[in-house]
Tab-separated table of C-alpha atoms and ligand atoms in Angstrom:
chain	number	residue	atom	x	y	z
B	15	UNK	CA	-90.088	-89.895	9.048
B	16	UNK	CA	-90.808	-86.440	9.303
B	17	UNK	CA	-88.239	-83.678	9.330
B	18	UNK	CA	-86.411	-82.618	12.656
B	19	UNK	CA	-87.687	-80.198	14.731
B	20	UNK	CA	-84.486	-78.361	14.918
B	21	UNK	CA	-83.522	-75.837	17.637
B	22	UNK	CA	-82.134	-73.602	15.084
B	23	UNK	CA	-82.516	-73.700	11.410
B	24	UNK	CA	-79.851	-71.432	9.967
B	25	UNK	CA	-80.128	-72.806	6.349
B	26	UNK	CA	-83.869	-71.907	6.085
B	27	UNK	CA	-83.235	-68.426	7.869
B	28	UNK	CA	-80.621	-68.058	5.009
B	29	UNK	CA	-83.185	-69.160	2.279
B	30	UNK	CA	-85.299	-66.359	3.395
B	31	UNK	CA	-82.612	-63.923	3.495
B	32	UNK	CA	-80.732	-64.673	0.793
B	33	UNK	CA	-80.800	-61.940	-2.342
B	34	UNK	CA	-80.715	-58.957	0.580
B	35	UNK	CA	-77.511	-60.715	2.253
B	36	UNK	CA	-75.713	-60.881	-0.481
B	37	UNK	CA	-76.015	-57.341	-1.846
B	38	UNK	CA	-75.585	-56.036	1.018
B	39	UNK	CA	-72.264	-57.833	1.505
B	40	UNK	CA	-71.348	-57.037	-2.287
B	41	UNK	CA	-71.696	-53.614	-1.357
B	42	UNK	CA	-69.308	-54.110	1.225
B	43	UNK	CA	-67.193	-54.968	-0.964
B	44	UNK	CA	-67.598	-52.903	-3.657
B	45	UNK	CA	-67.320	-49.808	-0.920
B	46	UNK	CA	-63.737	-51.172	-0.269
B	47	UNK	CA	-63.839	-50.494	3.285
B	48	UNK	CA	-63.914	-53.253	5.610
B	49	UNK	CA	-63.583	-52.278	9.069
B	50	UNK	CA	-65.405	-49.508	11.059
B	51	UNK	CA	-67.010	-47.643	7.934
B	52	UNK	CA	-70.047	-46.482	7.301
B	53	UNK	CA	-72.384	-49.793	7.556
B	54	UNK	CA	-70.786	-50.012	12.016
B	55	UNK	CA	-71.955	-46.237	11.616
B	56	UNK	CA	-75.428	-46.699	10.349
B	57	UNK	CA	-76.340	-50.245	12.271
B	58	UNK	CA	-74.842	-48.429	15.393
B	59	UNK	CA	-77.776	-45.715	14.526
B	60	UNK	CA	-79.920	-48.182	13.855
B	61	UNK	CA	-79.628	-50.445	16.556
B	62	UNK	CA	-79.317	-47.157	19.848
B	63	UNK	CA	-83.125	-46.340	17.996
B	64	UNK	CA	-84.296	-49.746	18.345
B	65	UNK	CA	-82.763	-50.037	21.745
B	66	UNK	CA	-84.235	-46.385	23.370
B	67	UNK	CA	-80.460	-45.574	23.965
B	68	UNK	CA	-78.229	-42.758	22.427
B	69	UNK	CA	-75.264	-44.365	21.742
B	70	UNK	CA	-74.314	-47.787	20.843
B	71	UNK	CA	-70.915	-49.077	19.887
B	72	UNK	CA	-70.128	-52.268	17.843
B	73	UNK	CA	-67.590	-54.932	18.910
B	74	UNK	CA	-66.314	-58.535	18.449
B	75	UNK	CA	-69.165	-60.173	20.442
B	76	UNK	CA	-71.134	-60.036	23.612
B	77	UNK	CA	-68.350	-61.433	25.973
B	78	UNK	CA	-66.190	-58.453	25.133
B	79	UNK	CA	-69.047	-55.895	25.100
B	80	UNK	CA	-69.838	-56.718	28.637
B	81	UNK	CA	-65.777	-56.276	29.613
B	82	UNK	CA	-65.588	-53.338	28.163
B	83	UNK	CA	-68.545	-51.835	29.288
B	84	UNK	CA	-67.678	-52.605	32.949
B	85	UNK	CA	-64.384	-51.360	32.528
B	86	UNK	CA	-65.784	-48.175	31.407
B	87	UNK	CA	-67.645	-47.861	34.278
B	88	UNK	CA	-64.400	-47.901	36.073
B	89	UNK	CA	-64.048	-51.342	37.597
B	90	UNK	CA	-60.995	-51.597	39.420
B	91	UNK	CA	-59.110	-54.999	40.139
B	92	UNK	CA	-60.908	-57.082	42.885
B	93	UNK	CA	-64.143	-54.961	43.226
B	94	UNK	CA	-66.646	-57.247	43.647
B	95	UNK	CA	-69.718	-57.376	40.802
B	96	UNK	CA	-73.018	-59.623	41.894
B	97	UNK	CA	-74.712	-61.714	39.001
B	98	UNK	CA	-76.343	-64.574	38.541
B	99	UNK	CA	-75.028	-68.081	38.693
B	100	UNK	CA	-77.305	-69.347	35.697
B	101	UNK	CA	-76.602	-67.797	32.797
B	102	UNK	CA	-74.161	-68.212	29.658
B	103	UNK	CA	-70.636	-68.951	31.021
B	104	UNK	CA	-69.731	-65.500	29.359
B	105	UNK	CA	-71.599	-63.153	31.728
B	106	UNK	CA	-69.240	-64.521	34.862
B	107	UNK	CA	-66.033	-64.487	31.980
B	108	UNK	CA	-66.429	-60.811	31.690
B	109	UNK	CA	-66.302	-60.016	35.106
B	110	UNK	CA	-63.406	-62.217	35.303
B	111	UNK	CA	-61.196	-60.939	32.449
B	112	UNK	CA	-62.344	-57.313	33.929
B	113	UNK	CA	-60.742	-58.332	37.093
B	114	UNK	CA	-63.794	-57.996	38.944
B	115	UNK	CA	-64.966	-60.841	41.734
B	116	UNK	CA	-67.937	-62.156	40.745
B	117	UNK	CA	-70.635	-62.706	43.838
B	118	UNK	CA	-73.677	-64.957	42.695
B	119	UNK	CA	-77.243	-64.423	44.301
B	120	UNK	CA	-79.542	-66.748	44.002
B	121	UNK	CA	-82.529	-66.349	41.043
B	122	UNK	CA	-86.266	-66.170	41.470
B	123	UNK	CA	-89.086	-68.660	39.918
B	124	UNK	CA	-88.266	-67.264	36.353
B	125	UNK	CA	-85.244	-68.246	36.716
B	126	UNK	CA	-83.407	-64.883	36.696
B	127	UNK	CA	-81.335	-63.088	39.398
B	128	UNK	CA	-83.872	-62.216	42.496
B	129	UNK	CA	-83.476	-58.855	42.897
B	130	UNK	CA	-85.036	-58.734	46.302
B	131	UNK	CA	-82.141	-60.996	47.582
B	132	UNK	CA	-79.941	-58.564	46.019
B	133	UNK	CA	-81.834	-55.711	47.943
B	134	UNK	CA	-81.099	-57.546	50.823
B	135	UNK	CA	-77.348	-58.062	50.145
B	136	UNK	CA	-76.834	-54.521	49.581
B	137	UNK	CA	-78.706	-53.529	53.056
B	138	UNK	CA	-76.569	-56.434	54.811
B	139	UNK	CA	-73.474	-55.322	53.593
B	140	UNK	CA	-73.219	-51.629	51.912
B	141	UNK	CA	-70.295	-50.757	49.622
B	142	UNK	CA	-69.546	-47.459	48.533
B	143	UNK	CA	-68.094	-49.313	45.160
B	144	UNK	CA	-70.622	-51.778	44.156
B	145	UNK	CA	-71.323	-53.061	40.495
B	146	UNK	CA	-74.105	-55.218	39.194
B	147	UNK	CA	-74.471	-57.219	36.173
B	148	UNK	CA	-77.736	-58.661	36.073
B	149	UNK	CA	-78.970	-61.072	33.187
B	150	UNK	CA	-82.020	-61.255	30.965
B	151	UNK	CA	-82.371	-64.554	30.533
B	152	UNK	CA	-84.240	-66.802	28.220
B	153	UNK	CA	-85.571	-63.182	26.461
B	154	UNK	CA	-87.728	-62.098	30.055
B	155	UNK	CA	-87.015	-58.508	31.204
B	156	UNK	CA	-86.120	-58.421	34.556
B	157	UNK	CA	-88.550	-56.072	36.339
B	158	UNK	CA	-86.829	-52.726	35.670
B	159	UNK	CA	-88.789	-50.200	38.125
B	160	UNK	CA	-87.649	-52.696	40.600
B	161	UNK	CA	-83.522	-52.343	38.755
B	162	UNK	CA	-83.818	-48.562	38.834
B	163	UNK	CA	-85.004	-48.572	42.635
B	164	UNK	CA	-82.256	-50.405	43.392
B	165	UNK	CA	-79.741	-48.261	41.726
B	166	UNK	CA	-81.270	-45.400	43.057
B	167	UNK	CA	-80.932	-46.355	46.377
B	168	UNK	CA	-77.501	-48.263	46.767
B	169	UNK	CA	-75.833	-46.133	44.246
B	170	UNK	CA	-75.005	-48.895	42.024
B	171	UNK	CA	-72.984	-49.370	38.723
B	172	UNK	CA	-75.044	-51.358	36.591
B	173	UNK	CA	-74.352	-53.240	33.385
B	174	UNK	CA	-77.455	-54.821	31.810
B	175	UNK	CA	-76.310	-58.066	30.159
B	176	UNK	CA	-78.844	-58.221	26.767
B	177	UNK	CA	-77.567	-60.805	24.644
B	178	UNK	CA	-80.611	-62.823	25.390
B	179	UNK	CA	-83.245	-60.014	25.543
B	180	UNK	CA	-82.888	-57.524	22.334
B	181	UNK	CA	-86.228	-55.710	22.301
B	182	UNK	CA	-87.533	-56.873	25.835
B	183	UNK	CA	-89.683	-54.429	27.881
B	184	UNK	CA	-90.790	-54.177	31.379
B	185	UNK	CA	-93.607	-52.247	31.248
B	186	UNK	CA	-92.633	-48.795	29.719
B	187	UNK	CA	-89.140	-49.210	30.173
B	188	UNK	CA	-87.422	-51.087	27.506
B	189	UNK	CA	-84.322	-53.737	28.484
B	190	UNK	CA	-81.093	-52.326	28.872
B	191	UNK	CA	-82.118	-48.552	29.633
B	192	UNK	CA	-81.791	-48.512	33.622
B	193	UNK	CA	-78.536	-49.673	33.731
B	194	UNK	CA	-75.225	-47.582	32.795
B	195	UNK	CA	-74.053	-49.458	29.578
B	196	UNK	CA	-76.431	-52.344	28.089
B	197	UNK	CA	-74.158	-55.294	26.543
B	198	UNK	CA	-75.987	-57.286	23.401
B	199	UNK	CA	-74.557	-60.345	21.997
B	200	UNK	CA	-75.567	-61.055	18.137
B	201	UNK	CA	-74.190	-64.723	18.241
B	202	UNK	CA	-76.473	-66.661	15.624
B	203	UNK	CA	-78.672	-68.391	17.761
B	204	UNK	CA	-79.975	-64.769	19.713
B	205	UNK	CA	-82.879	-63.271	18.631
B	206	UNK	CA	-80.568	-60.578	16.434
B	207	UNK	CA	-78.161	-63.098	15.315
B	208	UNK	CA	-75.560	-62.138	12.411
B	209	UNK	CA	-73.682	-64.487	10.377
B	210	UNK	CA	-70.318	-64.810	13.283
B	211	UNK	CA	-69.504	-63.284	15.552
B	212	UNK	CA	-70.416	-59.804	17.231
B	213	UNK	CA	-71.782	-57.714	19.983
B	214	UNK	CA	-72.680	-54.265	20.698
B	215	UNK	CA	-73.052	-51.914	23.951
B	216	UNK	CA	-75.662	-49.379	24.493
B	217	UNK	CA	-75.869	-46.348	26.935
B	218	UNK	CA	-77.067	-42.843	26.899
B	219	UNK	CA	-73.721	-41.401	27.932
B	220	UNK	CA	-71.589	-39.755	25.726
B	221	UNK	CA	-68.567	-40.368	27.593
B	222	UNK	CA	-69.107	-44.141	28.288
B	223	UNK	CA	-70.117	-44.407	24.373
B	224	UNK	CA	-66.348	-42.775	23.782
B	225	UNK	CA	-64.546	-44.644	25.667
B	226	UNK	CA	-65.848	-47.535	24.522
B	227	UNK	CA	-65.304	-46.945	20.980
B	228	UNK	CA	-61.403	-46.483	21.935
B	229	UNK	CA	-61.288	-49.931	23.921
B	230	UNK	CA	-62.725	-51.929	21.239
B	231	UNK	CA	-60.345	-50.457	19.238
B	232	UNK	CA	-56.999	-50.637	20.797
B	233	UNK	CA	-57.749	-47.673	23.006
B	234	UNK	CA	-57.189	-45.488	20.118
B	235	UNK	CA	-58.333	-41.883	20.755
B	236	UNK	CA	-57.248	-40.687	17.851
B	237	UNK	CA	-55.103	-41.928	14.471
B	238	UNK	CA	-52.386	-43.195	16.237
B	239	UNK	CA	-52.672	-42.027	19.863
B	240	UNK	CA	-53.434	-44.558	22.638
B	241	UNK	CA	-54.852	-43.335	25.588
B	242	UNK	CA	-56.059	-46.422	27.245
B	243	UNK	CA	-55.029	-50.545	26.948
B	244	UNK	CA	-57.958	-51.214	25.161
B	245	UNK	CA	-58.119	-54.731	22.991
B	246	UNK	CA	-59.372	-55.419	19.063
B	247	UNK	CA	-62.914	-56.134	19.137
B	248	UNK	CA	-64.503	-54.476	16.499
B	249	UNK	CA	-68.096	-55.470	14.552
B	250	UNK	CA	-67.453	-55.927	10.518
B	251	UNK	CA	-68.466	-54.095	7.950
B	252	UNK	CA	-69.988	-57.392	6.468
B	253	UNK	CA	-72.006	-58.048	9.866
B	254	UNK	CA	-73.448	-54.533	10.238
B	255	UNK	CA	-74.539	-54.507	6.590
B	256	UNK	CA	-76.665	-57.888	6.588
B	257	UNK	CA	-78.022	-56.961	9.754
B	258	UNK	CA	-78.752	-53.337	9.456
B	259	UNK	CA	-80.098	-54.782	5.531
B	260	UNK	CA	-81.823	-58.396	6.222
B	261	UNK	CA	-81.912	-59.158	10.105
B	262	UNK	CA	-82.509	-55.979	11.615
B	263	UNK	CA	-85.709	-55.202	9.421
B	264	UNK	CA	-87.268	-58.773	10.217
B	265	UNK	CA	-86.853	-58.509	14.298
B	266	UNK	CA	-89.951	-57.533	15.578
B	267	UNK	CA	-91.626	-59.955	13.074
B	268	UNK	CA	-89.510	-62.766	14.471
B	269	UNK	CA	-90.259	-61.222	18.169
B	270	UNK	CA	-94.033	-61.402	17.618
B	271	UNK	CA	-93.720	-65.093	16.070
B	272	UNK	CA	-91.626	-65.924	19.076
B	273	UNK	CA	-94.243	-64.789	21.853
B	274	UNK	CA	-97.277	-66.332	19.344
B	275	UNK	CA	-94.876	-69.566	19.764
B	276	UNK	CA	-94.564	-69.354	23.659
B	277	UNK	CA	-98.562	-68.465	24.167
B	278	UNK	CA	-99.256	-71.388	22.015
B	279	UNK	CA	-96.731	-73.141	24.491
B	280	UNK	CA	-98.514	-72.178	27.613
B	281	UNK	CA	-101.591	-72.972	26.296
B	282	UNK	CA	-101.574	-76.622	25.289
B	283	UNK	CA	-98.473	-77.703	27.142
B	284	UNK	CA	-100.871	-80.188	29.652
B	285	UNK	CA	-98.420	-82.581	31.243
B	286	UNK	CA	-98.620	-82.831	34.882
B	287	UNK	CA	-95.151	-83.132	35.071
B	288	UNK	CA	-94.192	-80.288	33.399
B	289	UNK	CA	-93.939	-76.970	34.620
B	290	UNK	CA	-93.641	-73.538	32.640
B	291	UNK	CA	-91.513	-70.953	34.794
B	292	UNK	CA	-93.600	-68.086	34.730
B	293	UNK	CA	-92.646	-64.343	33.114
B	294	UNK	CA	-91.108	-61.684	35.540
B	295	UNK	CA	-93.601	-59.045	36.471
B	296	UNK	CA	-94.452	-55.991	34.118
B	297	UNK	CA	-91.793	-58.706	31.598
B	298	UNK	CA	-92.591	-57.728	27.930
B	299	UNK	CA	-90.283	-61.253	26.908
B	300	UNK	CA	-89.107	-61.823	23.717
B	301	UNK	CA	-88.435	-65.556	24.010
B	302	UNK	CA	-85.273	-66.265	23.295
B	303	UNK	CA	-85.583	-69.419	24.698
B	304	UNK	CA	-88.590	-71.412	26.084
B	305	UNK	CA	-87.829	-72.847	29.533
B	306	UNK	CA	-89.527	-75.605	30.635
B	307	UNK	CA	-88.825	-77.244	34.660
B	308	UNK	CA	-89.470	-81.395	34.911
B	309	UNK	CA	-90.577	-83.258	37.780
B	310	UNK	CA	-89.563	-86.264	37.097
B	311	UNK	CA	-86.392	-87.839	34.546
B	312	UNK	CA	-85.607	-84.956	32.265
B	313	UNK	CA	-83.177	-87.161	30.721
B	314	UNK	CA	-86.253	-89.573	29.662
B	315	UNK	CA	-88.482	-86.521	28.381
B	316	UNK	CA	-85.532	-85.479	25.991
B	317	UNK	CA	-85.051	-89.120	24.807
B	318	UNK	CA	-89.118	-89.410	24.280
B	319	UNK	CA	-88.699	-85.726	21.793
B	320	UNK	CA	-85.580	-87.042	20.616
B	321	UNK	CA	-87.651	-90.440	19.032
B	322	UNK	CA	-90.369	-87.980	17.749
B	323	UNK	CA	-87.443	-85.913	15.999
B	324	UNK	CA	-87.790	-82.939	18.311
B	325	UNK	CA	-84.268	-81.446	19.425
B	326	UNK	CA	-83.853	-79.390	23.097
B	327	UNK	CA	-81.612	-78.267	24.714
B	328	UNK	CA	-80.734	-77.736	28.774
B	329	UNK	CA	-79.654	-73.728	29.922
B	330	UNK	CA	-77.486	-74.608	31.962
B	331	UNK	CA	-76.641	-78.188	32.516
B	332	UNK	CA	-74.329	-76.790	35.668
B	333	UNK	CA	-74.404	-73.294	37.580
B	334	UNK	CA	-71.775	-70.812	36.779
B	335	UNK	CA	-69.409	-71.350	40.352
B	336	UNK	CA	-69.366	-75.336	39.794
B	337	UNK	CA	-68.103	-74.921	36.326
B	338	UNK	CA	-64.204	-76.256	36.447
B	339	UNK	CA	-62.919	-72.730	35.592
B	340	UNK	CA	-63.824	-70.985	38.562
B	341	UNK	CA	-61.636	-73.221	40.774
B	342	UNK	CA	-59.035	-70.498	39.318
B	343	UNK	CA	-60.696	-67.353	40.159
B	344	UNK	CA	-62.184	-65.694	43.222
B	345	UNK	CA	-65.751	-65.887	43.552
B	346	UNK	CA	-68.062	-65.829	46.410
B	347	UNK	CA	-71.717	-67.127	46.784
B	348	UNK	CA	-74.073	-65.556	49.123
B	349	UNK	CA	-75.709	-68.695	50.065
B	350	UNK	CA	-76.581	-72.535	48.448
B	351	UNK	CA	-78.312	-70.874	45.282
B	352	UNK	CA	-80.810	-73.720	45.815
B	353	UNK	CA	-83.015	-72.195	42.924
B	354	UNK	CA	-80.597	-71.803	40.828
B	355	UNK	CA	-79.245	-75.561	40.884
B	356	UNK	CA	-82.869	-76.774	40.784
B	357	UNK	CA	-83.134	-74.883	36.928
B	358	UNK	CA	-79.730	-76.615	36.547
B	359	UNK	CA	-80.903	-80.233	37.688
B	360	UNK	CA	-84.888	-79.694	35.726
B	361	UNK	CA	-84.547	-77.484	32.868
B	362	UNK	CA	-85.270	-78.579	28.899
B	363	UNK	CA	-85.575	-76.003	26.580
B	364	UNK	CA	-87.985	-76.530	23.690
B	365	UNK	CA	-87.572	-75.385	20.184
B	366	UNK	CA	-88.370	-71.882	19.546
B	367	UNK	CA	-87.846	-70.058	16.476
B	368	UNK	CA	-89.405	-67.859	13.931
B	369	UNK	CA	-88.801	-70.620	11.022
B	370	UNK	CA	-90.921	-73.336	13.105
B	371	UNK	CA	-93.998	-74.308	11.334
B	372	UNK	CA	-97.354	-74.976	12.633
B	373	UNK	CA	-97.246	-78.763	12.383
B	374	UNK	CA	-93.637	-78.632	13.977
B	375	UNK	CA	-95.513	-76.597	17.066
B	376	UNK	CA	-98.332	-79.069	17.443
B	377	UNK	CA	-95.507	-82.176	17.220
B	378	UNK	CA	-93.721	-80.491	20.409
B	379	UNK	CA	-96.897	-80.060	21.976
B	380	UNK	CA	-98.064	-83.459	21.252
B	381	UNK	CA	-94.592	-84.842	22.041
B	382	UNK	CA	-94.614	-83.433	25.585
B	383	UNK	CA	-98.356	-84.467	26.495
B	384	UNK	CA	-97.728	-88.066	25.074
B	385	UNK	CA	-94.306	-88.439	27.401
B	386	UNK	CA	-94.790	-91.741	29.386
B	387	UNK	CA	-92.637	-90.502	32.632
J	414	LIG	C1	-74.511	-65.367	24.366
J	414	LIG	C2	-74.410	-64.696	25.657
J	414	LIG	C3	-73.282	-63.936	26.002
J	414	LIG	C4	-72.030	-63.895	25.190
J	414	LIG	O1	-72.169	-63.470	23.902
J	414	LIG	P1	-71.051	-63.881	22.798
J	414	LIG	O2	-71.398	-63.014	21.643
J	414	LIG	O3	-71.206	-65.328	22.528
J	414	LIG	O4	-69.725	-63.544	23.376
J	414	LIG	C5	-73.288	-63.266	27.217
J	414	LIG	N1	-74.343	-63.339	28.036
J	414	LIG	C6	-75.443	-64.059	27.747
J	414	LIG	C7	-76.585	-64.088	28.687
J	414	LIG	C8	-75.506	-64.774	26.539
J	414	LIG	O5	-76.584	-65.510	26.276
């Protein structure tokens, strides 16, 4: 039997990080400073470079960077915030703990939120207070020139939600730069991933990039005085160092073996019952994930790749307003979100990870073209 062909393989990313990890974490602690020092300081550095930004502020994780950066941008109880309805549960969450109202649109044949619906929204019904939150998903850049016309014209407060999409472009513009505040998630499995927990937000305003840094941190202004109600969620010392040290350095290796892995994909993927969603316009993508859409029993596909030893993986199983949750919050939907529920009913994600291996590439490829449907 050969070895799985895992979605993830955090043992062999370890393997290859290994010696820098653990000096970097040994200087950590041989610095004696453990929260908000000088490794936050430099990845923060780091990490506004790599992301075309000025600013960027370390937290807890992605969930919180997104609540804080809408609450930055001054979200007041009930305004209403329009996102996606497939995405990570956590995207709605933040709106929801910001005491926002989320309002889903439907999402285009990528898969992402269909920004010409939300043109149309905002024509239909104009609001002198309105925030979006759209979503990278799967590591495609929405298209931005599209984003910025929109923000441009309606006036918009936009938070970009990342986590999926860390070094996406759209053309010249790279992901997260058209909106206000960017929000990035480093949860293992994203294409930054640390060893935890933790999230960052990006933005080119000094102001936002302040008041951020208090949230995070209590809504401490300065030693002692609290200006805000802000919450706890900081980035560690130990996080920043191994990525700013072993993770950061390798990304846009890992990027370029992800798109090499989705080409490859494209190309030799044959089956006439499966379909490959295409990229967004102008979409530089950086893969996180590799959708694929079935015609057919998706639940007999993933049992065929299962028997082969090939994990996958459905995003989502269920859109974000059926989920049992959101019977306790106020939400509205502009209409069925048929698109949306057809990525929920059809999608399988395939493996797709820099620590794949040729032979594991050709068994998915060979798994999917032999599937008896
Ligand atoms: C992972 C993810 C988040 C949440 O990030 P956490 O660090 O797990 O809180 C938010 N939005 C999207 C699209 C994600 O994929």
């Amino acid at each position: 039997m050969e070895p799985l062909v895992r979605l993830n393989d955090f043992q062999k990313q370890w393997r290859s990080i290994r010696e820098v990890a653990l000096s970097a974490v040994d200087r950590v602690g041989e610095s004696g400073w453990l929260i908000l020092g000088s490794e936050v300081r430099h990845f923060e550095m780091e990490l506004a470079t790599k992301m075309g930004c000025a600013y960027a502020v370390g937290c807890g994780n992605g969930l919180d960077a997104i609540e804080i950066a809408l609450r930055v941008l001054g979200l007041r109880e009930g305004d209403p915030v329009l996102t996606t309805p497939l995405s990570a549960f956590a995207s709605t969450l933040a709106i929801i703990r910001a005491k926002g109202v989320p309002v889903f649109l439907d999402v285009d044949e990528a898969g992402l939120l269909d920004l010409a619906k939300v043109r149309r929204f905002l024509e239909a019904q104009p609001s002198a207070r309105a925030f979006l939150l759209p979503v990278h998903l799967f590591g495609h850049c929405l298209n931005l020139d599209a984003l910025a016309a929109l923000r441009e014209r309606f006036n918009l407060k936009i938070v970009e939600d990342c986590a999926q999409a860390i070094g996406a472009a759209s053309g010249d513009r790279l992901v997260g730069t058209v909106g206000e505040i960017a929000a990035i998630s480093f949860y293992p499995t994203k294409n930054l991933g640390c060893m935890g927990d933790g999230g960052a937000l990006v933005t080119n305003n000094a102001e936002y990039a302040a008041r951020a840094s208090a949230l995070r941190n209590y809504g401490e202004t300065a030693k002692y005085r609290h200006e805000f109600i802000g919450m706890n969620s900081r980035l560690d010392e130990i996080q920043a160092a191994i990525m700013s040290h072993a993770l950061l350095p390798r990304l846009q290796q890992s990027t370029e073996c992800r798109r090499a892995i989705a080409a490859f994909y494209r190309s030799f993927i044959s089956h006439p019952r499966i379909a490959i969603p295409p990229e967004p316009v102008n979409s530089r993508s950086v893969y996180h994930l590799f959708p694929i859409l079935i015609k057919g029993n998706r639940e007999s596909l993933r049992q065929h790749l299962r028997s082969l030893g090939i994990e996958t993986a459905i995003h989502y199983p269920a859109i974000i307003p059926d989920q049992p949750a959101m019977a306790q919050s106020k939400f509205s939907s502009t209409d069925s979100l048929v698109t949306a529920r057809q990525f929920a009913d059809c999608e399988l994600s395939l493996p797709i990870h820099p620590e794949l291996t040729e032979r594991d590439l050709q068994r998915v490829v060979d798994g999917c073209n032999s599937w008896n449907d």
